[in-house]
Short mmCIF file of C-alpha atoms and ligand atoms in Angstrom, two decimals:
data_model
loop_
_atom_site.label_atom_id
_atom_site.label_comp_id
_atom_site.label_asym_id
_atom_site.label_seq_id
_atom_site.Cartn_x
_atom_site.Cartn_y
_atom_site.Cartn_z
CA MET A 4 -32.55 46.62 23.59
CA ALA A 5 -29.62 44.64 25.00
CA LYS A 6 -28.56 45.55 28.53
CA LYS A 7 -25.09 47.06 28.87
CA VAL A 8 -22.87 44.80 31.01
CA ILE A 9 -20.28 46.89 32.87
CA LYS A 10 -17.99 44.03 33.80
CA ARG A 11 -18.44 40.36 34.65
CA SER A 12 -15.61 38.95 36.80
CA TRP A 13 -15.00 35.26 37.23
CA ALA A 14 -15.86 33.85 40.63
CA GLU A 15 -15.29 30.47 42.22
CA PRO A 16 -17.85 27.95 40.94
CA PHE A 17 -18.48 26.68 44.49
CA LYS A 18 -19.35 27.90 47.96
CA ILE A 19 -17.75 26.98 51.28
CA LYS A 20 -19.37 24.29 53.44
CA VAL A 21 -16.65 23.39 55.94
CA VAL A 22 -14.00 25.72 57.37
CA GLU A 23 -10.70 25.06 59.11
CA PRO A 24 -9.56 27.79 61.52
CA ILE A 25 -6.09 29.26 61.02
CA LYS A 26 -4.28 31.60 63.36
CA MET A 27 -1.85 34.48 63.14
CA THR A 28 1.25 34.27 65.36
CA THR A 29 3.56 37.02 66.61
CA ARG A 30 6.67 38.11 64.80
CA GLU A 31 8.75 37.08 67.81
CA HIS A 32 7.29 33.56 67.69
CA ARG A 33 7.96 33.26 63.96
CA GLU A 34 11.56 34.49 64.31
CA LYS A 35 12.13 31.70 66.80
CA GLN A 36 10.35 29.04 64.74
CA ILE A 37 12.25 29.78 61.52
CA GLU A 38 15.54 29.60 63.40
CA ILE A 39 14.53 26.22 64.87
CA ALA A 40 13.56 25.14 61.34
CA GLY A 41 17.05 25.99 60.04
CA TYR A 42 15.58 28.75 57.84
CA ASN A 43 13.89 26.09 55.74
CA THR A 44 10.12 26.57 55.31
CA PHE A 45 9.75 22.79 54.77
CA LEU A 46 10.84 22.26 58.38
CA LEU A 47 8.24 24.56 59.97
CA LYS A 48 5.27 23.09 61.81
CA SER A 49 2.12 23.87 59.87
CA GLU A 50 0.45 25.15 63.04
CA ASP A 51 2.99 28.01 63.00
CA VAL A 52 1.96 28.99 59.46
CA TYR A 53 -0.80 31.53 58.75
CA ILE A 54 -1.33 31.35 54.97
CA ASP A 55 0.30 28.24 53.53
CA LEU A 56 1.51 28.75 49.96
CA LEU A 57 4.24 26.10 50.24
CA THR A 58 2.68 23.86 47.63
CA ASP A 59 -0.49 22.93 45.77
CA SER A 60 0.40 19.27 46.30
CA GLY A 61 -2.12 17.34 48.38
CA THR A 62 -3.25 20.59 49.99
CA ASN A 63 -6.47 20.95 47.99
CA ALA A 64 -10.02 21.13 49.34
CA MET A 65 -12.08 18.18 48.17
CA SER A 66 -15.66 18.66 47.04
CA ASP A 67 -18.74 17.28 48.81
CA ARG A 68 -18.93 14.66 46.03
CA GLN A 69 -15.36 13.57 46.71
CA TRP A 70 -16.02 13.32 50.45
CA ALA A 71 -19.16 11.31 49.76
CA GLY A 72 -17.03 9.09 47.52
CA MET A 73 -14.70 8.40 50.46
CA MET A 74 -17.64 6.73 52.22
CA VAL A 75 -18.10 4.22 49.42
CA GLY A 76 -14.48 3.13 49.56
CA ASP A 77 -14.23 -0.59 48.83
CA GLU A 78 -11.27 -1.67 50.95
CA ALA A 79 -10.89 -5.13 49.45
CA TYR A 80 -7.24 -6.12 49.10
CA ALA A 81 -7.80 -7.07 45.47
CA GLY A 82 -10.10 -5.75 42.77
CA SER A 83 -11.67 -2.80 44.63
CA ARG A 84 -14.57 -1.26 42.69
CA ASN A 85 -13.00 2.19 43.21
CA PHE A 86 -9.96 1.01 41.26
CA TYR A 87 -12.21 0.17 38.31
CA HIS A 88 -14.01 3.52 38.54
CA LEU A 89 -10.64 5.27 38.51
CA TRP A 90 -9.36 3.17 35.62
CA ASP A 91 -12.47 4.03 33.56
CA ASN A 92 -11.81 7.72 34.13
CA VAL A 93 -8.10 7.43 33.32
CA LYS A 94 -9.15 5.95 29.95
CA LYS A 95 -11.82 8.59 29.47
CA TYR A 96 -9.81 11.73 30.29
CA TYR A 97 -6.19 10.80 29.46
CA GLY A 98 -7.04 8.34 26.69
CA MET A 99 -4.61 5.74 28.07
CA PRO A 100 -5.88 2.15 28.07
CA TYR A 101 -3.50 0.72 30.69
CA PHE A 102 -3.13 2.01 34.23
CA VAL A 103 -1.52 1.27 37.59
CA PRO A 104 -2.18 3.37 40.70
CA THR A 105 0.73 4.54 42.87
CA HIS A 106 0.77 6.30 46.22
CA GLN A 107 2.04 9.54 44.66
CA GLY A 108 3.77 10.98 41.61
CA ARG A 109 7.37 10.13 42.46
CA ALA A 110 6.45 6.48 42.95
CA ALA A 111 5.23 6.41 39.35
CA GLU A 112 8.45 8.22 38.31
CA HIS A 113 10.50 5.61 40.12
CA ILE A 114 8.76 2.71 38.39
CA ILE A 115 8.74 4.17 34.89
CA SER A 116 12.39 5.29 35.13
CA LYS A 117 13.45 1.77 36.14
CA ILE A 118 11.46 0.23 33.28
CA LEU A 119 12.56 2.53 30.46
CA ILE A 120 16.11 3.62 31.34
CA LYS A 121 19.38 1.71 30.95
CA GLU A 122 22.71 2.75 32.51
CA GLY A 123 24.38 5.36 30.28
CA ASP A 124 21.16 6.61 28.65
CA PHE A 125 20.25 10.26 28.12
CA VAL A 126 16.83 11.68 28.93
CA PRO A 127 16.05 15.05 27.35
CA GLY A 128 13.31 17.12 28.93
CA ASN A 129 11.72 20.57 29.08
CA MET A 130 13.61 21.66 32.21
CA TYR A 131 14.12 19.40 35.17
CA PHE A 132 11.75 18.67 38.00
CA THR A 133 13.43 17.68 41.27
CA THR A 134 11.98 14.20 41.86
CA THR A 135 11.63 13.39 38.14
CA ARG A 136 15.30 14.04 37.36
CA LEU A 137 16.48 12.26 40.48
CA HIS A 138 14.64 9.06 39.55
CA GLN A 139 15.99 9.30 36.01
CA GLU A 140 19.52 9.71 37.39
CA LEU A 141 19.10 6.90 39.94
CA ALA A 142 18.06 4.64 37.05
CA GLY A 143 21.36 5.44 35.29
CA ALA A 144 20.46 8.29 32.92
CA THR A 145 21.88 11.76 32.39
CA PHE A 146 19.16 14.38 32.19
CA VAL A 147 19.58 16.98 29.42
CA ASP A 148 17.58 20.21 29.50
CA VAL A 149 16.27 21.00 26.00
CA ILE A 150 13.75 23.69 26.88
CA ILE A 151 13.82 26.97 24.90
CA ASP A 152 16.21 29.63 26.26
CA GLU A 153 13.32 31.98 27.09
CA ALA A 154 12.30 29.61 29.89
CA HIS A 155 15.44 30.55 31.81
CA ASP A 156 14.70 34.27 31.51
CA PRO A 157 12.18 35.48 34.10
CA LYS A 158 11.51 38.66 32.08
CA SER A 159 10.67 36.95 28.78
CA LYS A 160 6.93 37.08 28.04
CA HIS A 161 6.98 34.16 25.58
CA PRO A 162 3.47 32.62 25.81
CA PHE A 163 4.80 29.04 25.69
CA LYS A 164 7.98 28.99 27.75
CA GLY A 165 7.49 25.26 28.30
CA ASN A 166 8.32 24.57 24.62
CA ILE A 167 11.17 22.31 23.61
CA ASP A 168 13.97 23.78 21.47
CA LEU A 169 14.01 21.44 18.48
CA GLU A 170 17.60 22.38 17.63
CA LYS A 171 18.79 21.38 21.11
CA LEU A 172 16.92 18.10 20.83
CA LYS A 173 18.28 17.40 17.34
CA ALA A 174 21.81 18.17 18.52
CA LEU A 175 21.47 15.68 21.37
CA ILE A 176 20.11 12.95 19.06
CA GLU A 177 23.04 13.55 16.71
CA LYS A 178 25.58 13.55 19.53
CA VAL A 179 24.52 10.47 21.50
CA GLY A 180 22.35 8.59 18.97
CA ALA A 181 18.63 7.77 19.22
CA LYS A 182 19.34 4.36 20.76
CA LYS A 183 20.67 6.05 23.91
CA ILE A 184 17.48 8.11 24.32
CA PRO A 185 14.77 5.91 25.82
CA TYR A 186 12.19 8.72 25.79
CA VAL A 187 11.72 12.46 25.91
CA SER A 188 10.40 13.60 29.29
CA ILE A 189 7.87 16.41 28.84
CA ALA A 190 6.03 18.24 31.59
CA GLY A 191 3.31 20.80 31.12
CA PRO A 192 3.08 23.36 32.55
CA VAL A 193 6.74 23.33 33.59
CA ASN A 194 6.87 23.70 37.35
CA MET A 195 10.46 24.95 37.72
CA ALA A 196 10.11 27.45 34.85
CA GLY A 197 7.25 29.18 36.66
CA GLY A 198 4.24 27.07 35.69
CA GLN A 199 4.78 27.73 31.97
CA PRO A 200 2.93 25.73 29.29
CA PHE A 201 4.04 24.19 25.99
CA SER A 202 2.03 24.74 22.81
CA MET A 203 0.29 22.00 20.86
CA GLN A 204 2.27 23.03 17.77
CA ASN A 205 5.56 22.52 19.60
CA LEU A 206 4.38 19.16 20.91
CA ARG A 207 3.44 18.07 17.37
CA ASP A 208 6.86 19.18 16.07
CA VAL A 209 8.67 17.26 18.83
CA TYR A 210 6.48 14.24 18.11
CA ASP A 211 7.30 14.37 14.38
CA LEU A 212 11.03 14.69 15.01
CA CYS A 213 11.04 11.86 17.56
CA SER A 214 8.89 9.58 15.40
CA LYS A 215 11.55 9.76 12.69
CA HIS A 216 14.07 8.49 15.21
CA LYS A 217 11.67 6.03 16.88
CA ILE A 218 11.94 7.88 20.20
CA LYS A 219 8.84 7.85 22.40
CA LEU A 220 7.43 10.76 24.38
CA TRP A 221 6.38 10.43 28.03
CA PHE A 222 4.31 13.07 29.76
CA ASP A 223 4.37 14.35 33.32
CA ALA A 224 0.65 15.16 33.32
CA THR A 225 0.60 16.36 36.93
CA ARG A 226 -0.96 19.75 36.02
CA ALA A 227 -2.01 18.92 32.46
CA THR A 228 -5.39 20.64 32.67
CA GLU A 229 -3.61 23.94 33.29
CA ASN A 230 -1.55 23.40 30.15
CA ALA A 231 -4.78 22.63 28.27
CA TYR A 232 -6.30 25.88 29.62
CA PHE A 233 -3.35 27.95 28.40
CA ILE A 234 -3.56 26.33 24.95
CA LYS A 235 -7.25 27.24 24.81
CA GLU A 236 -6.50 30.83 25.85
CA ARG A 237 -3.35 31.44 23.80
CA GLU A 238 -3.09 29.13 20.78
CA ALA A 239 -4.91 29.82 17.52
CA GLY A 240 -7.40 27.11 16.59
CA TYR A 241 -8.12 25.99 20.15
CA GLU A 242 -10.45 28.77 21.36
CA GLU A 243 -13.57 26.69 20.76
CA LYS A 244 -12.18 23.35 21.96
CA SER A 245 -13.11 22.04 25.40
CA ILE A 246 -10.54 21.23 28.11
CA PRO A 247 -11.22 17.45 27.82
CA GLU A 248 -10.74 17.65 24.03
CA ILE A 249 -7.44 19.49 24.37
CA LEU A 250 -6.24 17.17 27.13
CA LYS A 251 -7.05 14.14 24.98
CA GLU A 252 -5.17 15.60 22.03
CA ILE A 253 -2.11 16.35 24.19
CA CYS A 254 -2.07 12.80 25.54
CA SER A 255 -2.46 11.33 22.04
CA TYR A 256 1.18 12.23 21.27
CA PHE A 257 2.54 10.31 24.26
CA GLU A 258 3.25 6.66 24.85
CA GLY A 259 2.44 7.12 28.48
CA ILE A 260 2.01 9.48 31.39
CA TRP A 261 2.75 9.76 35.08
CA VAL A 262 0.70 11.98 37.33
CA SER A 263 0.95 13.28 40.86
CA ALA A 264 -2.79 13.15 41.57
CA LYS A 265 -2.18 15.50 44.50
CA LYS A 266 -2.48 18.45 42.10
CA ASP A 267 -4.98 18.44 39.18
CA LEU A 268 -7.17 15.75 40.74
CA MET A 269 -7.73 17.82 43.88
CA VAL A 270 -7.09 15.03 46.35
CA ASN A 271 -4.70 14.75 49.27
CA ILE A 272 -2.76 11.68 48.09
CA GLY A 273 -2.39 9.53 44.97
CA GLY A 274 -0.49 8.89 41.76
CA ILE A 275 -1.09 7.47 38.30
CA LEU A 276 1.04 5.60 35.79
CA ALA A 277 -0.79 5.01 32.50
CA THR A 278 0.28 3.97 29.03
CA LYS A 279 -0.73 2.72 25.61
CA ASN A 280 2.12 0.17 25.65
CA LYS A 281 0.96 -3.21 26.93
CA LYS A 282 4.49 -4.51 27.58
CA VAL A 283 5.41 -1.47 29.67
CA PHE A 284 2.10 -1.87 31.50
CA GLU A 285 2.81 -5.49 32.35
CA LYS A 286 6.23 -4.58 33.74
CA ALA A 287 4.73 -1.71 35.73
CA GLN A 288 2.02 -3.96 37.14
CA ASN A 289 4.71 -6.36 38.25
CA MET A 290 6.94 -3.69 39.78
CA VAL A 291 4.11 -1.96 41.60
CA VAL A 292 3.62 -5.05 43.77
CA VAL A 293 7.27 -4.84 44.82
CA TYR A 294 7.34 -1.16 45.74
CA GLU A 295 3.77 0.03 46.29
CA GLY A 296 1.12 -2.65 46.80
CA LEU A 297 -1.11 -4.87 44.68
CA HIS A 298 -1.70 -3.49 41.17
CA THR A 299 -5.32 -2.71 42.01
CA TYR A 300 -4.47 -0.35 44.87
CA GLY A 301 -0.81 0.72 44.50
CA GLY A 302 -0.33 2.00 48.04
CA LEU A 303 -3.72 3.71 48.23
CA ALA A 304 -6.92 3.01 50.14
CA GLY A 305 -10.04 2.29 48.08
CA ARG A 306 -11.52 5.57 49.32
CA ASP A 307 -8.51 7.49 48.01
CA MET A 308 -9.01 5.99 44.57
CA GLU A 309 -12.69 6.97 44.64
CA ALA A 310 -11.78 10.58 45.51
CA MET A 311 -9.30 10.53 42.61
CA ALA A 312 -11.90 9.13 40.20
CA ILE A 313 -14.31 11.95 41.08
CA GLY A 314 -11.47 14.49 41.09
CA LEU A 315 -10.72 13.53 37.48
CA GLU A 316 -14.27 14.49 36.54
CA GLU A 317 -14.04 17.82 38.36
CA MET A 318 -10.55 18.80 37.21
CA VAL A 319 -11.56 19.21 33.57
CA GLU A 320 -14.40 21.67 34.32
CA PHE A 321 -13.50 24.95 32.66
CA ASP A 322 -14.89 27.18 35.45
CA ASN A 323 -12.80 25.34 38.03
CA ILE A 324 -9.55 25.86 36.12
CA ARG A 325 -10.39 29.45 35.26
CA ALA A 326 -10.99 30.28 38.93
CA ARG A 327 -7.80 28.52 39.93
CA ILE A 328 -5.61 30.31 37.41
CA GLY A 329 -7.63 33.51 37.96
CA GLN A 330 -6.53 33.50 41.58
CA VAL A 331 -2.86 33.24 40.60
CA GLU A 332 -3.32 36.08 38.08
CA TYR A 333 -5.02 38.20 40.71
CA CYS A 334 -2.02 37.76 43.01
CA GLY A 335 0.38 38.78 40.23
CA LYS A 336 -1.61 41.89 39.34
CA GLU A 337 -1.73 42.97 42.98
CA LEU A 338 2.06 42.50 43.25
CA ASP A 339 2.43 44.74 40.19
CA LYS A 340 1.01 47.63 42.20
CA TYR A 341 4.12 47.47 44.40
CA GLY A 342 6.58 46.71 41.59
CA VAL A 343 7.61 43.32 43.02
CA PRO A 344 9.40 41.35 40.26
CA TYR A 345 8.22 37.82 39.46
CA VAL A 346 8.43 35.38 36.55
CA LEU A 347 6.40 36.40 33.49
CA PRO A 348 3.94 35.44 32.14
CA ILE A 349 1.96 34.56 35.27
CA GLY A 350 1.99 30.77 35.53
CA GLY A 351 -0.66 28.18 36.24
CA HIS A 352 -0.19 27.09 39.82
CA ALA A 353 2.01 29.70 41.43
CA ILE A 354 3.67 33.10 41.43
CA PHE A 355 7.44 32.80 41.32
CA LEU A 356 9.10 35.81 42.95
CA ASP A 357 12.39 36.75 41.31
CA ALA A 358 14.71 36.55 44.31
CA LYS A 359 17.74 37.29 42.13
CA ARG A 360 16.36 40.73 41.36
CA ILE A 361 14.72 41.34 44.74
CA LEU A 362 17.88 40.52 46.70
CA SER A 363 20.31 41.60 43.98
CA HIS A 364 22.89 42.50 46.63
CA LEU A 365 23.27 38.80 47.62
CA PRO A 366 25.46 36.36 45.65
CA GLN A 367 23.74 33.07 44.70
CA ASP A 368 25.96 31.25 47.24
CA ALA A 369 24.19 33.21 49.99
CA PHE A 370 20.91 31.55 48.91
CA PRO A 371 18.77 34.58 48.02
CA ALA A 372 15.54 32.61 47.45
CA GLN A 373 15.95 30.58 50.63
CA THR A 374 16.53 33.86 52.46
CA LEU A 375 13.53 35.61 50.89
CA ALA A 376 11.17 32.72 51.73
CA SER A 377 12.21 32.86 55.38
CA GLU A 378 11.92 36.68 55.52
CA ILE A 379 8.35 36.55 54.19
CA TYR A 380 7.47 33.90 56.74
CA VAL A 381 8.87 36.03 59.56
CA ASP A 382 6.97 39.10 58.35
CA SER A 383 3.49 37.54 58.24
CA GLY A 384 3.44 33.76 58.59
CA VAL A 385 2.97 33.33 54.83
CA ARG A 386 4.89 30.23 53.75
CA GLY A 387 6.42 29.88 50.28
CA MET A 388 9.35 27.73 49.11
CA GLU A 389 12.75 28.06 47.55
CA ARG A 390 13.12 27.19 43.86
CA GLY A 391 16.70 28.13 43.09
CA ILE A 392 20.21 26.95 43.89
CA VAL A 393 19.12 24.78 46.82
CA SER A 394 16.45 22.96 44.76
CA ALA A 395 18.87 22.55 41.83
CA GLY A 396 21.22 20.42 43.98
CA ARG A 397 24.70 19.35 43.01
CA ASP A 398 26.05 18.05 39.71
CA PRO A 399 26.44 14.27 40.21
CA GLU A 400 29.74 14.29 38.22
CA THR A 401 31.56 17.27 39.71
CA GLY A 402 29.84 17.47 43.10
CA GLU A 403 29.59 21.27 42.68
CA HIS A 404 26.43 23.32 43.23
CA ARG A 405 24.38 23.70 40.08
CA TYR A 406 23.84 27.43 39.53
CA PRO A 407 20.41 27.77 37.90
CA LYS A 408 19.59 31.03 36.12
CA LEU A 409 16.29 31.10 37.97
CA GLU A 410 16.53 31.92 41.68
CA LEU A 411 12.91 32.01 42.78
CA VAL A 412 10.50 31.85 45.68
CA ARG A 413 7.34 29.99 44.79
CA LEU A 414 3.99 31.05 46.23
CA THR A 415 1.77 28.15 45.31
CA PHE A 416 -2.02 28.15 45.44
CA PRO A 417 -3.79 25.12 46.85
CA ARG A 418 -7.01 24.53 44.90
CA ARG A 419 -10.28 25.79 46.43
CA VAL A 420 -8.61 26.67 49.75
CA TYR A 421 -7.91 30.41 50.10
CA THR A 422 -9.94 33.52 49.30
CA GLN A 423 -8.99 36.75 47.58
CA ALA A 424 -8.63 38.37 51.02
CA HIS A 425 -5.93 35.86 51.95
CA ILE A 426 -4.11 36.83 48.79
CA ASP A 427 -4.37 40.51 49.67
CA VAL A 428 -2.69 39.85 53.02
CA ALA A 429 0.05 37.76 51.41
CA VAL A 430 0.71 40.49 48.82
CA GLU A 431 0.92 43.21 51.47
CA SER A 432 3.48 41.18 53.36
CA ILE A 433 5.59 40.49 50.28
CA ALA A 434 5.47 44.20 49.38
CA THR A 435 6.64 45.07 52.90
CA VAL A 436 9.59 42.69 52.68
CA TYR A 437 10.35 44.03 49.20
CA GLN A 438 10.44 47.62 50.41
CA ASN A 439 12.86 46.67 53.21
CA ARG A 440 14.98 44.35 51.07
CA LYS A 441 18.25 46.26 51.37
CA ASN A 442 18.62 45.28 55.04
CA ILE A 443 18.35 41.56 54.36
CA THR A 444 21.48 39.42 54.75
CA GLY A 445 21.91 35.92 53.35
CA LEU A 446 22.28 32.39 54.70
CA LYS A 447 24.89 29.65 54.85
CA MET A 448 24.11 25.95 54.62
CA ILE A 449 25.00 23.98 57.73
CA TYR A 450 23.37 20.62 56.95
CA GLU A 451 22.96 19.07 53.52
CA PRO A 452 21.25 15.71 52.93
CA GLU A 453 22.34 13.64 49.93
CA TYR A 454 19.09 13.67 47.95
CA LEU A 455 16.60 16.51 47.31
CA ARG A 456 18.39 18.77 49.76
CA PHE A 457 15.75 21.51 49.66
CA PHE A 458 13.39 19.38 51.75
CA GLN A 459 15.68 18.85 54.74
CA GLY A 460 18.68 21.18 54.35
CA ARG A 461 19.40 23.53 57.27
CA PHE A 462 20.79 27.06 57.24
CA GLU A 463 22.14 29.73 59.54
CA LYS A 464 22.09 33.52 59.16
CA LEU A 465 25.31 34.96 57.77
N1 F0G B 28 6.00 16.11 38.74
C1 F0G B 28 5.72 17.40 38.99
C2 F0G B 28 5.62 18.36 37.85
C3 F0G B 28 5.51 17.83 40.30
O1 F0G B 28 5.23 19.10 40.53
C4 F0G B 28 5.62 16.88 41.35
C5 F0G B 28 5.46 17.29 42.74
C6 F0G B 28 5.94 15.56 41.04
C7 F0G B 28 6.11 15.21 39.71
C8 F0G B 28 6.10 14.50 42.12
O2 F0G B 28 4.86 14.17 42.63
O3 F0G B 28 4.94 14.93 45.02
O4 F0G B 28 3.19 13.32 44.21
O5 F0G B 28 5.53 12.59 44.45
N2 F0G B 28 5.48 18.48 43.10
C9 F0G B 28 5.24 19.01 44.41
C10 F0G B 28 5.41 20.50 44.36
C11 F0G B 28 6.02 18.36 45.50
O6 F0G B 28 5.31 21.12 45.45
O7 F0G B 28 5.60 21.07 43.30
P1 F0G B 28 4.64 13.73 44.16
#
């Protein structure tokens, strides 16, 4: 007779071999530090942070295999064997024959934007990402958001909020003409929408529409394995497919990809630019020597490329991705117990607290998400980041603030770093701030840098 299984939870498919001590500080200390940091969590010293949920970028724990790989770094200026190992894996997992390494994702964005965009072009995309849009704008393009409306609604439970609205895309093609659209910029999952995936069906439809107009698709594959996981979980016909199979199919619709390796690949630094187009590759190879380093190291050490090559093998393991996303889901379900509002459905890399609803008494000009992130830090030393009006920046034409519908605080989970107990503490702190929200006053901006102001902007309490 078959045994009755009560429940079988997922658990991390690894155990901990090395630990890094962290320490709790006093509330008084944190009040002082956040003031010194201009109420910007990016400007805090990491030693003053207890649980660091600022980003999952470069903050991952590498495996013993990756660390061992670091020791076989071939630091030759040209033709390092680690470069060739990495290139083989880029071909194997992304299905792209041509590849140049870069020091991180935005370096690849810089190079590809300069190669593909002409002054006066339009680049449609499924919501903006900060560095991606900036490089497209610096290269002379206007970015046009063609994501479905549901993506801008934190309450919508649409399973694929990263989808492109075909009508919006068609309207843009009609308005400006296909010749002015060098490519469609697609990310998955969409970071600024709350880590929301696109569906394979939507991607196929976009591909068909664009093929008719001879417009290419380019993919920000920074967290592509998470998108593949959601397709497997949510889209009919993909239940039995493996993550590498789904990833390969996704990439098959694109002419090329850029990747911040600091996420999916579970390393601390690195970027990838890869394509099927030999001419674009040759230009990229040439540009990388101007901005990054020789085309066989692109601003990285040989050991970094080895860690990336091994990271590529580990990132597609189903149990790894399930545990990663499982941790984010766990955090969301714990927050539900206290009624704290966040973006639905729960995303791949982070929980996005809905600061607009939490601090509904503050106007967007008083920077509710910036305020909430600093209040949570003061309460417990948990560090998140603003993803709202500050991140959205100013309209380059009018110079006015952009007022995004989403005003969020992102709590991002580094891969393989924190335990469920850390999440419990973070949730308790957020719930405490939530329960005392009515007493919170907003901020005013006192220093604003020209580019990507969320990194270095400074604020004062109103
Ligand atoms: N694309 C996406 C979707 C990203 O999330 C990032 C970085 C980049 C490109 C740029 O890559 O940092 O290696 O230069 N996101 C980080 C974050 C900074 O915290 O979300 P990078």
